[in-house]
Coordinates of C-alpha atoms in Angstrom, one line a residue:
M1 CA -0.7 -3.9 -13.4
R2 CA -0.3 -1.8 -16.5
R3 CA -2.6 -3.3 -19.1
L4 CA -1.9 -1.8 -22.5
L5 CA -4.5 -3.9 -24.3
H6 CA -8.1 -4.2 -23.1
A7 CA -9.8 -6.5 -25.6
L8 CA -9.7 -9.5 -23.2
T9 CA -11.5 -9.2 -19.9
G10 CA -12.9 -11.6 -17.3
A11 CA -16.3 -9.9 -17.2
A12 CA -18.1 -12.4 -19.4
L13 CA -16.6 -15.3 -17.4
F14 CA -17.9 -14.1 -14.1
A15 CA -21.2 -13.0 -15.4
A16 CA -21.7 -16.5 -16.9
T17 CA -20.8 -18.3 -13.7
G18 CA -22.9 -16.0 -11.5
L19 CA -19.9 -15.2 -9.2
A20 CA -20.1 -11.5 -9.5
A21 CA -22.4 -11.4 -6.4
L22 CA -19.5 -12.8 -4.4
A23 CA -17.2 -10.0 -5.5
T24 CA -17.8 -7.4 -2.9
P25 CA -18.1 -8.1 0.9
N26 CA -19.9 -5.7 3.1
V27 CA -18.1 -2.4 3.4
A28 CA -18.5 0.5 5.8
S29 CA -20.9 3.2 5.0
A30 CA -19.9 6.8 5.7
A31 CA -23.5 8.0 5.5
D32 CA -23.7 8.5 9.2
C33 CA -20.5 10.7 9.3
T34 CA -20.4 14.3 8.3
P35 CA -16.6 14.8 7.5
A36 CA -15.3 18.0 9.2
Q37 CA -12.2 19.9 10.1
V38 CA -13.1 21.0 13.6
V39 CA -10.3 23.3 14.6
A40 CA -11.1 26.9 14.0
N41 CA -8.5 29.4 13.0
G42 CA -5.8 26.8 13.0
G43 CA -3.5 29.0 11.0
F44 CA -3.9 32.0 13.4
E45 CA -4.6 34.3 10.5
S46 CA -7.9 35.6 12.0
G47 CA -6.5 36.9 15.3
S48 CA -6.7 34.9 18.5
S49 CA -10.4 33.8 18.6
P50 CA -11.5 31.1 19.5
W51 CA -8.1 30.2 21.0
T52 CA -7.3 30.9 24.7
A53 CA -3.7 31.9 24.9
P54 CA -1.4 34.2 26.8
S55 CA -1.1 37.8 25.5
G56 CA 1.3 37.9 22.6
A57 CA 1.5 34.2 22.1
I58 CA -0.5 34.4 18.8
T59 CA 1.7 36.7 16.8
A60 CA 3.3 37.7 13.5
D61 CA 6.5 38.8 15.3
S62 CA 9.7 38.5 13.3
G63 CA 11.4 36.6 16.1
Q64 CA 10.0 33.4 14.7
S65 CA 8.3 32.6 11.4
A66 CA 5.0 31.1 10.3
H67 CA 4.7 27.8 8.5
S68 CA 2.2 29.4 6.2
G69 CA 0.6 32.9 6.1
S70 CA 2.1 35.4 8.5
S71 CA 0.8 34.4 12.0
Y72 CA 1.7 31.6 14.4
A73 CA 1.6 30.6 18.1
W74 CA 4.8 31.1 20.1
L75 CA 4.9 29.3 23.4
D76 CA 7.7 29.9 26.0
G77 CA 11.1 31.2 24.8
Y78 CA 11.8 33.2 27.9
G79 CA 14.8 31.4 29.4
S80 CA 13.2 31.4 32.8
T81 CA 10.6 29.4 34.7
H82 CA 7.5 29.8 32.6
T83 CA 4.3 28.0 31.4
D84 CA 2.2 28.9 28.3
T85 CA -1.0 27.1 27.3
L86 CA -2.8 27.4 24.0
S87 CA -6.2 25.8 24.0
Q88 CA -9.5 25.6 22.1
S89 CA -12.7 23.6 22.7
V90 CA -13.5 21.2 19.8
T91 CA -16.4 18.9 18.9
L92 CA -15.7 15.7 17.0
P93 CA -18.8 14.6 15.0
A94 CA -20.4 11.4 16.1
G95 CA -20.3 8.4 13.7
C96 CA -16.9 9.2 12.2
G97 CA -14.5 6.3 12.4
T98 CA -11.3 8.3 11.7
A99 CA -10.1 11.4 13.4
T100 CA -6.6 12.8 13.0
L101 CA -5.0 15.8 14.8
G102 CA -2.3 17.4 12.7
F103 CA 0.0 20.4 13.4
W104 CA 3.3 21.9 12.3
L105 CA 5.8 22.3 15.1
H106 CA 9.1 24.1 15.2
V107 CA 11.3 23.7 18.4
D108 CA 14.0 26.3 18.8
T109 CA 16.3 26.0 21.9
A110 CA 19.4 27.4 23.6
E111 CA 19.8 24.1 25.5
T112 CA 23.0 22.2 24.6
T113 CA 22.2 18.9 26.1
T114 CA 21.6 15.9 23.9
S115 CA 20.1 13.7 26.6
T116 CA 17.9 15.7 29.1
A117 CA 14.5 17.1 28.4
Y118 CA 14.5 20.3 30.4
D119 CA 11.7 22.1 28.6
K120 CA 8.6 20.3 27.5
L121 CA 5.5 20.7 25.3
T122 CA 2.5 18.5 26.2
V123 CA -0.4 18.0 23.7
K124 CA -3.7 17.0 25.3
L125 CA -7.2 16.3 24.2
G126 CA -9.4 16.5 27.3
S127 CA -7.5 14.9 30.1
T128 CA -5.6 12.5 27.7
T129 CA -2.0 13.3 26.9
L130 CA -1.5 12.7 23.1
A131 CA 2.2 13.6 22.7
T132 CA 5.1 15.2 24.5
Y133 CA 8.0 17.1 22.9
S134 CA 11.0 18.8 24.4
N135 CA 14.2 20.7 23.7
L136 CA 15.6 17.4 22.4
D137 CA 13.3 17.8 19.4
A138 CA 14.9 21.0 18.3
Q139 CA 15.5 21.3 14.5
D140 CA 15.7 23.9 11.8
G141 CA 12.2 24.6 10.3
Y142 CA 8.9 23.0 11.0
A143 CA 8.0 19.3 11.3
H144 CA 4.5 17.9 10.7
K145 CA 3.0 15.9 13.5
T146 CA -0.1 13.7 13.4
V147 CA -1.9 11.8 16.1
D148 CA -4.9 9.4 15.8
V149 CA -7.7 10.7 18.0
S150 CA -10.5 8.5 16.5
A151 CA -11.5 7.4 20.1
F152 CA -12.9 10.9 20.8
A153 CA -15.6 10.7 18.1
G154 CA -18.8 12.3 19.3
Q155 CA -17.1 14.2 22.2
T156 CA -16.6 17.9 23.0
V157 CA -13.2 18.3 24.5
T158 CA -10.5 20.8 25.0
L159 CA -7.4 20.7 22.7
A160 CA -4.5 22.1 24.6
F161 CA -0.8 22.7 24.0
T162 CA 1.2 23.5 27.2
G163 CA 4.8 24.5 27.1
V164 CA 6.8 24.4 30.3
E165 CA 10.3 26.0 30.6
D166 CA 12.8 25.6 33.5
S167 CA 14.8 28.3 35.0
S168 CA 17.4 28.9 32.3
L169 CA 18.2 28.6 28.6
Q170 CA 15.2 29.3 26.5
T171 CA 13.2 26.8 24.4
S172 CA 10.5 28.1 22.0
F173 CA 7.6 25.8 20.9
V174 CA 6.2 27.3 17.7
L175 CA 2.9 26.0 16.3
D176 CA 1.0 26.6 13.1
D177 CA -1.6 25.2 10.8
I178 CA -3.4 23.0 13.4
T179 CA -6.1 20.7 12.1
L180 CA -8.4 18.0 13.5
D181 CA -10.0 16.1 10.7
A182 CA -12.9 13.7 11.3
S183 CA -14.1 11.4 8.5
G184 CA -15.0 7.8 7.6
G185 CA -17.8 5.6 8.7
T186 CA -18.8 4.2 12.1
T187 CA -16.3 1.8 13.6
P188 CA -16.8 -1.1 13.4
P189 CA -18.8 -0.9 10.1
Q190 CA -20.7 -4.1 10.9
P191 CA -20.6 -7.0 13.4
G192 CA -17.1 -8.4 13.8
D193 CA -13.8 -6.8 14.5
P194 CA -11.6 -5.0 11.9
T195 CA -8.5 -7.0 12.7
R196 CA -6.9 -8.7 9.6
T197 CA -6.3 -12.4 10.3
P198 CA -4.6 -14.9 9.8
A199 CA -1.5 -12.8 10.6
S200 CA 2.2 -13.3 10.3
P201 CA 2.1 -16.1 7.7
G202 CA 5.3 -18.0 7.0
Y203 CA 5.4 -20.1 3.8
T204 CA 7.8 -23.0 3.3
V205 CA 7.8 -24.5 -0.2
D206 CA 9.9 -27.2 -1.9
L207 CA 9.2 -27.9 -5.6
T208 CA 10.8 -29.9 -8.4
S209 CA 10.3 -29.1 -12.0
D210 CA 10.2 -31.3 -15.1
A211 CA 12.7 -30.7 -17.9
S212 CA 10.9 -27.7 -19.4
G213 CA 10.2 -25.8 -16.1
G214 CA 6.5 -25.9 -17.0
S215 CA 5.4 -28.6 -14.4
W216 CA 6.2 -28.4 -10.7
T217 CA 5.5 -30.8 -7.9
G218 CA 6.3 -30.8 -4.2
H219 CA 5.0 -29.6 -0.8
E220 CA 3.9 -26.3 0.7
S221 CA 3.2 -25.4 4.3
V222 CA 2.0 -22.2 5.9
S223 CA 2.1 -21.2 9.6
F224 CA 0.0 -18.4 10.9
T225 CA -1.4 -16.7 14.0
N226 CA -4.9 -15.6 14.8
A227 CA -4.6 -11.9 15.5
S228 CA -8.3 -11.4 16.1
P229 CA -10.3 -11.6 19.4
A230 CA -12.8 -13.7 17.5
P231 CA -11.8 -17.4 17.2
L232 CA -10.4 -18.7 14.0
N233 CA -12.2 -21.8 13.0
E234 CA -11.0 -22.2 9.4
V235 CA -8.6 -20.7 6.9
Y236 CA -9.0 -20.3 3.1
L237 CA -6.3 -20.9 0.6
R238 CA -6.6 -18.9 -2.6
L239 CA -5.6 -20.9 -5.7
W240 CA -5.7 -17.9 -8.0
D241 CA -4.3 -19.6 -11.1
N242 CA -7.2 -22.1 -11.3
A243 CA -9.0 -19.3 -13.0
H244 CA -6.8 -20.2 -16.0
G245 CA -8.3 -23.7 -16.2
S246 CA -11.8 -25.1 -16.5
C247 CA -13.1 -25.9 -13.1
P248 CA -12.9 -28.7 -11.9
S249 CA -9.9 -29.5 -14.3
T250 CA -7.4 -27.1 -12.8
P251 CA -3.7 -26.3 -13.3
I252 CA -3.1 -26.0 -9.5
T253 CA -3.8 -29.1 -7.4
V254 CA -3.7 -29.4 -3.6
T255 CA -3.8 -32.9 -2.1
N256 CA -2.9 -34.6 1.2
V257 CA -3.8 -31.6 3.4
T258 CA -2.6 -31.7 7.0
G259 CA -3.4 -29.4 9.8
G260 CA -7.1 -29.2 8.9
T261 CA -9.9 -30.7 6.9
P262 CA -10.3 -29.5 3.3
A263 CA -13.7 -28.7 1.7
P264 CA -14.5 -28.9 -2.0
L265 CA -13.0 -26.1 -4.1
S266 CA -15.3 -23.0 -4.4
V267 CA -15.3 -19.6 -6.2
D268 CA -14.5 -21.1 -9.6
C269 CA -12.0 -23.5 -8.0
T270 CA -9.9 -20.5 -6.7
A271 CA -10.8 -21.0 -2.9
L272 CA -10.1 -23.9 -0.7
K273 CA -11.6 -23.9 2.8
V274 CA -9.6 -25.8 5.5
T275 CA -11.4 -26.3 8.8
L276 CA -9.0 -26.3 11.6
P277 CA -8.9 -29.2 14.2
A278 CA -9.9 -26.7 16.9
P279 CA -10.6 -23.0 16.9
L280 CA -7.6 -20.8 17.4
A281 CA -8.0 -18.1 20.1
Q282 CA -6.3 -14.8 19.7
G283 CA -2.6 -15.2 19.8
Q284 CA -2.7 -18.9 19.0
S285 CA -0.9 -20.3 15.9
G286 CA -1.5 -23.1 13.5
T287 CA 0.1 -24.8 10.4
V288 CA -1.5 -26.2 7.3
G289 CA 0.5 -28.3 4.8
F290 CA -0.3 -29.9 1.5
D291 CA 1.2 -31.5 -1.6
L292 CA 1.2 -29.1 -4.5
G293 CA 1.1 -29.6 -8.3
I294 CA 1.5 -26.8 -10.8
T295 CA 1.1 -27.1 -14.6
V296 CA 1.8 -23.9 -16.6
P297 CA -0.7 -23.4 -19.4
S298 CA 0.2 -22.1 -22.9
G299 CA 0.3 -18.3 -23.4
A300 CA 2.5 -15.3 -22.6
D301 CA 0.5 -14.4 -19.5
R302 CA 1.3 -13.7 -15.9
F303 CA 0.7 -17.5 -15.4
G304 CA 1.6 -19.1 -18.7
H305 CA 4.4 -20.0 -21.0
D306 CA 5.7 -18.4 -24.1
G307 CA 7.4 -21.3 -25.9
A308 CA 10.3 -22.4 -23.6
Y309 CA 9.8 -19.5 -21.2
N310 CA 7.5 -20.1 -18.1
F311 CA 6.0 -17.4 -16.0
L312 CA 4.6 -18.4 -12.6
G313 CA 2.7 -15.5 -11.1
N314 CA 0.1 -16.2 -8.4
A315 CA 1.0 -20.0 -8.7
L316 CA 1.5 -20.6 -4.9
P317 CA -1.6 -20.9 -2.8
V318 CA -1.8 -18.1 -0.3
L319 CA -4.0 -17.3 2.7
A320 CA -7.2 -15.2 2.3
I321 CA -7.9 -12.4 4.8
R322 CA -10.7 -12.2 7.3
D323 CA -11.6 -8.8 8.8
A324 CA -14.8 -7.0 9.8
A325 CA -16.3 -7.7 6.4
G326 CA -15.7 -11.4 6.8
W327 CA -13.6 -13.6 4.5
H328 CA -12.5 -11.9 1.4
L329 CA -13.3 -14.5 -1.3
D330 CA -13.5 -12.3 -4.4
P331 CA -13.4 -13.9 -7.8
Y332 CA -10.3 -13.7 -10.1
T333 CA -10.3 -10.9 -12.6
N334 CA -8.4 -10.8 -15.8
N335 CA -9.0 -7.1 -16.2
G336 CA -6.8 -6.1 -13.2
E337 CA -6.1 -7.7 -9.8
S338 CA -8.1 -9.5 -7.2
F339 CA -5.2 -10.0 -4.7
Y340 CA -5.4 -9.0 -1.1
S341 CA -2.9 -10.4 1.4
V342 CA -0.8 -9.4 4.4
A343 CA 3.0 -9.2 4.4
S344 CA 4.4 -12.7 4.8
D345 CA 7.7 -14.5 4.8
F346 CA 8.6 -17.1 2.1
T347 CA 11.3 -19.7 1.9
V348 CA 11.0 -21.4 -1.5
T349 CA 13.3 -24.1 -2.8
L350 CA 13.1 -24.7 -6.6
D351 CA 14.9 -27.8 -8.0
H352 CA 15.2 -27.4 -11.8
P353 CA 17.4 -28.3 -14.8
S354 CA 20.7 -26.4 -14.8
G355 CA 20.0 -25.1 -18.3
L356 CA 17.0 -23.0 -17.0
L357 CA 17.4 -19.7 -15.2
V358 CA 14.9 -19.1 -12.5
P359 CA 14.3 -15.4 -11.6
A360 CA 12.2 -15.2 -8.4
T361 CA 10.9 -13.0 -5.6
G362 CA 13.4 -12.4 -2.9
T363 CA 17.1 -13.1 -2.7
S364 CA 18.2 -16.3 -4.5
V365 CA 21.2 -18.6 -4.0
D366 CA 22.0 -21.4 -6.4
T367 CA 23.6 -24.7 -5.4
P368 CA 24.3 -27.8 -7.4
G369 CA 21.6 -30.5 -7.2
A370 CA 21.5 -33.9 -8.8
A371 CA 23.3 -34.5 -12.1
G372 CA 22.4 -31.7 -14.5
R373 CA 20.2 -29.9 -12.0
T374 CA 20.4 -26.8 -9.9
V375 CA 18.6 -25.9 -6.6
T376 CA 17.6 -22.3 -6.3
K377 CA 16.7 -21.3 -2.8
A378 CA 14.8 -17.9 -2.6
T379 CA 14.0 -16.2 0.7
A380 CA 11.8 -13.2 1.0
S381 CA 10.7 -11.3 4.1
K382 CA 7.5 -9.2 4.4
V383 CA 6.2 -9.8 0.9
R384 CA 2.6 -10.3 -0.2
D385 CA 3.2 -13.0 -2.7
F386 CA 5.9 -15.0 -4.4
A387 CA 6.4 -15.4 -8.2
W388 CA 9.1 -16.9 -10.4
G389 CA 10.0 -17.8 -14.0
A390 CA 11.9 -20.6 -15.6
G391 CA 13.5 -20.8 -19.0
P392 CA 16.6 -20.3 -21.1
F393 CA 16.6 -16.5 -20.4
S394 CA 19.5 -14.2 -21.2
R395 CA 20.5 -12.3 -18.0
I396 CA 22.4 -9.1 -17.4
S397 CA 22.8 -7.5 -14.0
G398 CA 23.7 -4.2 -12.5
T399 CA 23.5 -2.2 -9.3
S400 CA 21.6 1.0 -8.8
A401 CA 23.4 4.1 -7.3
A402 CA 21.7 3.3 -4.0
G403 CA 23.1 -0.2 -4.0
V404 CA 20.1 -2.3 -5.2
K405 CA 21.0 -5.3 -7.3
V406 CA 18.9 -5.5 -10.5
N407 CA 18.7 -8.4 -12.9
V408 CA 17.1 -8.2 -16.3
Y409 CA 16.0 -11.6 -17.8
S410 CA 15.1 -11.5 -21.5
V411 CA 13.5 -14.0 -23.8
A412 CA 14.9 -14.7 -27.3
G413 CA 14.1 -11.9 -29.6
I414 CA 14.9 -9.1 -27.1
S415 CA 18.0 -7.4 -28.4
A416 CA 21.1 -6.8 -26.2
A417 CA 20.5 -3.0 -26.6
D418 CA 17.0 -3.3 -25.4
A419 CA 18.0 -5.4 -22.4
K420 CA 20.6 -2.9 -21.5
S421 CA 18.2 -0.1 -21.8
M422 CA 15.7 -1.9 -19.5
L423 CA 18.5 -2.4 -17.0
S424 CA 19.2 1.3 -17.0
T425 CA 15.5 2.1 -16.6
A426 CA 15.2 -0.4 -13.7
T427 CA 18.2 0.9 -11.8
S428 CA 17.0 4.5 -12.2
A429 CA 13.4 3.8 -11.4
V430 CA 14.1 1.8 -8.2
D431 CA 16.2 4.7 -6.8
A432 CA 13.8 7.4 -7.9
H433 CA 10.8 5.7 -6.1
A434 CA 13.0 4.9 -3.1
Q435 CA 14.0 8.5 -2.7
R436 CA 10.4 9.6 -2.6
F437 CA 8.8 6.8 -0.5
G438 CA 11.5 5.0 1.4
A439 CA 14.4 2.7 0.8
Y440 CA 13.7 -0.5 -1.3
P441 CA 13.8 -3.3 1.3
Y442 CA 13.9 -6.5 -0.8
G443 CA 17.6 -6.9 -1.6
E444 CA 17.4 -7.5 -5.3
L445 CA 14.9 -6.9 -8.1
D446 CA 14.3 -9.1 -11.1
A447 CA 12.7 -7.8 -14.3
V448 CA 11.6 -10.4 -16.9
I449 CA 11.2 -8.9 -20.4
D450 CA 9.0 -10.4 -23.2
N451 CA 7.4 -8.3 -25.9
S452 CA 4.7 -11.0 -26.3
F453 CA 3.0 -10.0 -23.0
W454 CA -0.6 -9.0 -24.0
F455 CA -1.1 -7.2 -20.7
G456 CA 1.9 -4.9 -20.9
G457 CA 3.4 -5.6 -17.4
M458 CA 2.7 -7.2 -14.1
E459 CA 4.1 -6.6 -10.6
Y460 CA 5.1 -9.0 -7.9
P461 CA 7.3 -8.4 -4.9
G462 CA 10.9 -8.1 -6.2
F463 CA 9.8 -9.6 -9.6
V464 CA 8.1 -7.9 -12.5
L465 CA 7.0 -8.9 -16.0
D466 CA 7.2 -6.3 -18.7
L467 CA 7.6 -5.3 -22.3
V468 CA 10.4 -3.2 -23.6
S469 CA 9.0 0.1 -22.3
T470 CA 10.6 2.7 -20.1
T471 CA 7.2 4.0 -18.9
A472 CA 5.7 0.5 -18.2
L473 CA 8.8 -0.8 -16.4
T474 CA 9.0 2.4 -14.3
H475 CA 5.3 1.8 -13.4
E476 CA 5.8 -1.9 -12.5
I477 CA 8.7 -1.0 -10.3
G478 CA 6.6 1.7 -8.6
H479 CA 4.3 -1.1 -7.6
Q480 CA 7.0 -2.4 -5.3
W481 CA 5.9 0.5 -3.0
W482 CA 2.2 0.8 -3.9
Y483 CA 0.8 -2.7 -3.5
G484 CA 4.0 -4.4 -2.3
I485 CA 5.2 -2.4 0.7
V486 CA 2.0 -0.4 1.1
G487 CA -0.6 -3.0 0.6
D488 CA -4.3 -2.7 -0.3
D489 CA -7.3 -4.7 -1.2
E490 CA -6.7 -4.7 -5.0
Y491 CA -10.2 -6.0 -5.8
N492 CA -12.2 -3.5 -3.8
G493 CA -9.9 -0.5 -4.0
P494 CA -7.7 -0.8 -7.2
W495 CA -7.1 2.9 -7.4
L496 CA -4.9 2.7 -4.2
D497 CA -2.2 0.9 -6.1
E498 CA -2.8 1.7 -9.8
A499 CA -3.4 5.5 -9.5
F500 CA -0.7 6.0 -6.9
T501 CA 1.8 4.0 -9.0
D502 CA 0.9 5.9 -12.2
Y503 CA 1.4 9.2 -10.2
A504 CA 4.7 7.9 -8.9
T505 CA 5.7 7.0 -12.5
D506 CA 5.0 10.5 -13.7
L507 CA 7.2 11.9 -10.9
A508 CA 10.0 9.5 -11.7
L509 CA 9.9 10.5 -15.4
G510 CA 9.7 14.2 -14.7
K511 CA 6.1 14.6 -15.8
T512 CA 4.1 17.3 -14.1
G513 CA 0.5 16.2 -15.0
N514 CA -0.2 19.5 -16.7
G515 CA -3.2 19.1 -19.0
C516 CA -3.9 15.8 -17.3
W517 CA -7.7 16.2 -17.5
S518 CA -7.9 17.1 -21.2
G519 CA -11.0 15.5 -22.6
V520 CA -12.3 14.2 -19.3
S521 CA -15.8 12.7 -19.5
W522 CA -17.5 10.6 -16.9
A523 CA -19.5 7.7 -18.4
S524 CA -22.2 7.7 -15.7
P525 CA -23.2 9.0 -12.3
A526 CA -22.1 5.7 -10.8
E527 CA -18.5 5.9 -12.2
R528 CA -16.0 6.7 -9.4
I529 CA -12.2 6.6 -9.3
T530 CA -12.7 4.4 -6.2
N531 CA -15.0 1.8 -7.7
S532 CA -14.2 -1.9 -7.2
M533 CA -13.2 -4.5 -9.8
A534 CA -16.8 -5.8 -9.7
Y535 CA -17.7 -2.5 -11.3
W536 CA -14.8 -2.4 -13.7
D537 CA -15.3 -6.0 -14.9
A538 CA -18.8 -4.9 -15.9
N539 CA -17.4 -1.7 -17.5
S540 CA -14.0 -2.9 -18.6
S541 CA -13.5 -0.3 -21.4
R542 CA -13.4 2.4 -18.7
Y543 CA -11.1 0.8 -16.2
S544 CA -7.7 2.1 -17.4
T545 CA -9.1 5.6 -18.3
V546 CA -10.6 6.2 -14.8
V547 CA -8.5 4.2 -12.4
Y548 CA -5.1 4.9 -14.0
G549 CA -5.8 8.2 -15.8
Y550 CA -8.3 10.1 -13.8
G551 CA -6.8 8.6 -10.6
K552 CA -3.3 9.9 -11.2
C553 CA -4.8 13.2 -12.4
A554 CA -6.6 13.5 -9.1
L555 CA -3.3 13.0 -7.2
H556 CA -1.7 15.7 -9.4
D557 CA -4.6 18.0 -8.5
L558 CA -4.2 17.2 -4.8
R559 CA -0.5 18.2 -5.1
R560 CA -1.5 21.5 -6.7
T561 CA -4.1 22.0 -4.0
I562 CA -2.0 21.4 -0.9
G563 CA 1.4 22.3 -2.4
D564 CA 4.4 20.4 -3.7
G565 CA 6.2 20.2 -0.4
A566 CA 3.1 19.1 1.5
M567 CA 2.4 16.4 -1.0
T568 CA 5.9 15.1 -0.9
T569 CA 5.8 15.0 2.9
L570 CA 2.3 13.4 2.8
L571 CA 3.2 10.5 0.5
R572 CA 6.5 9.7 2.2
G573 CA 4.9 9.9 5.6
Y574 CA 1.9 7.8 4.5
A575 CA 4.2 5.1 3.0
Q576 CA 6.2 5.0 6.2
S577 CA 3.2 4.8 8.5
H578 CA 1.7 2.0 6.3
W579 CA 5.0 0.1 5.7
Y580 CA 4.2 -3.6 5.3
G581 CA 0.6 -2.7 6.3
V582 CA -2.6 -2.0 4.3
S583 CA -3.9 1.3 3.0
T584 CA -7.6 2.3 2.7
T585 CA -9.2 5.2 1.0
A586 CA -10.5 6.6 4.3
E587 CA -7.0 6.5 5.8
F588 CA -5.5 8.3 2.9
K589 CA -8.2 11.0 2.8
A590 CA -7.6 11.6 6.6
A591 CA -3.8 11.8 6.1
A592 CA -4.3 14.2 3.2
Q593 CA -6.6 16.4 5.2
A594 CA -4.2 16.4 8.1
A595 CA -1.4 17.7 5.7
T596 CA -3.2 20.9 4.8
T597 CA -5.4 23.7 6.2
V598 CA -7.5 23.6 3.0
D599 CA -10.8 21.8 3.5
L600 CA -10.7 18.9 1.1
T601 CA -14.4 17.9 1.4
S602 CA -15.3 19.4 -2.0
F603 CA -12.1 18.1 -3.5
W604 CA -13.0 14.4 -2.9
S605 CA -16.6 15.0 -4.1
Q606 CA -15.4 16.7 -7.3
H607 CA -12.9 14.0 -8.0
R608 CA -15.3 11.2 -7.2
I609 CA -13.2 9.7 -4.5
D610 CA -15.5 7.9 -2.1
G611 CA -14.6 6.1 1.1

């Protein structure tokens, strides 16, 4: 969320209610892990030691080329029966929860088949085969390969690359810049397993509005599966928008619960525990249903109404997550976001007066309802939340060059020229982000524009709220990837979506980040880019400066440290490997280290990136 104004925060509210202590569940400590890159001479620039290799395999010969520097390892390439092995003994430090093998591979072949692997390269750690490549993987230039080897923590084993050629037609396996990075805390960090559950939620919602679109009643049900080996005895529903009321008088009401027994509301009325009829074992599924009432309060907010225009962000109850840290029951924050959810499927039917337009997450289809009413059915797959609006908006639509349908909904007072400008910004931004991180998967994108938004802009899957601002709208659309597609725990690691999105915004707008750190000043030794919202609610004036500003500057510095090409490959690959998943700081640091031969240990320390 891009907040342009910071006068209003939730810090005082949570201090007064005493809920700040609930904000941060136990997290892993990396104190027992000494991060290390354990492959020596992975770029082969220091001769052959400590590698064991055939004579001439480690070379600077002009027959092939290095990925970086001048030397590389060239296995096979003889066109006759032949085996070459490149190996080195490595020791992975004990106590490190994450270890990643990375290497650059170029496969050059004279084989013409497109179906038979005649010549093969096998990658092993100890006796375990990690990966196999062949003449079928031939391509121009190098490709970066990574393998998770976290299971080998604390072991001394031999890393080996073995190339085997058959009797004819050469295949060369060319290796360079080999790394094995170990980092992160002990796994698991504390009792319990790290699996995120409930998994695979499917929400079905049927709601009917009053004449204004500011009051909605109906029914919601959610099905889910226990992904964890530990039994699932209960689930928690997060009624986030109850933070906008005075507990126990709340704008979101849940009644007539089925599929479990509800407890009284907790966490300032934003959490509802539902005890299941019987514990669910791993792989078993359940469904909880309830009647739902929503009353939109006054105010141009992410949940509020600006005159006749209603904005319903975070209005639907969604499941909380349980993992190794237990249930995540963080308080609502008005300074940023508290939201943490897994990718889910939503089918939402909204019955409303025909005079109201209803932009919403997902792909919408309108059909006639009762006299004077329209039924909007919105479906969305693999999204973390569902949001919508209702009001007499003006709408213009367009299609990006890559084929994404974009709708801009404007309140009264937004000129036609500004609406058109925002449509142009949105179509350009969605394609720019997609080109860098992967194709936009949600069918269409709705942008709701109101210059009265005090917070600047807010992101939801396929649906954003914004001012008339090219930078802000490009930022909110960037969140479709960094929070939406690549999820994160927004309360405990806000930099993972805000800093990454601000960095993506700079790239989309052609900004290089030069001079990014001008005037930098840390407020205290405790201030970190990676601090949680519990810290930022207590230090709200520093939130935007550090998380957005210093955060994106750190990513620009990382790009300059590892190189533009490596950074581009890193972020696209990281997005793809976490597509519809959840990112953590430890995982990103490991991926970044695997993308370069530069030891990044001091980089993370200098930039105050912990985890």
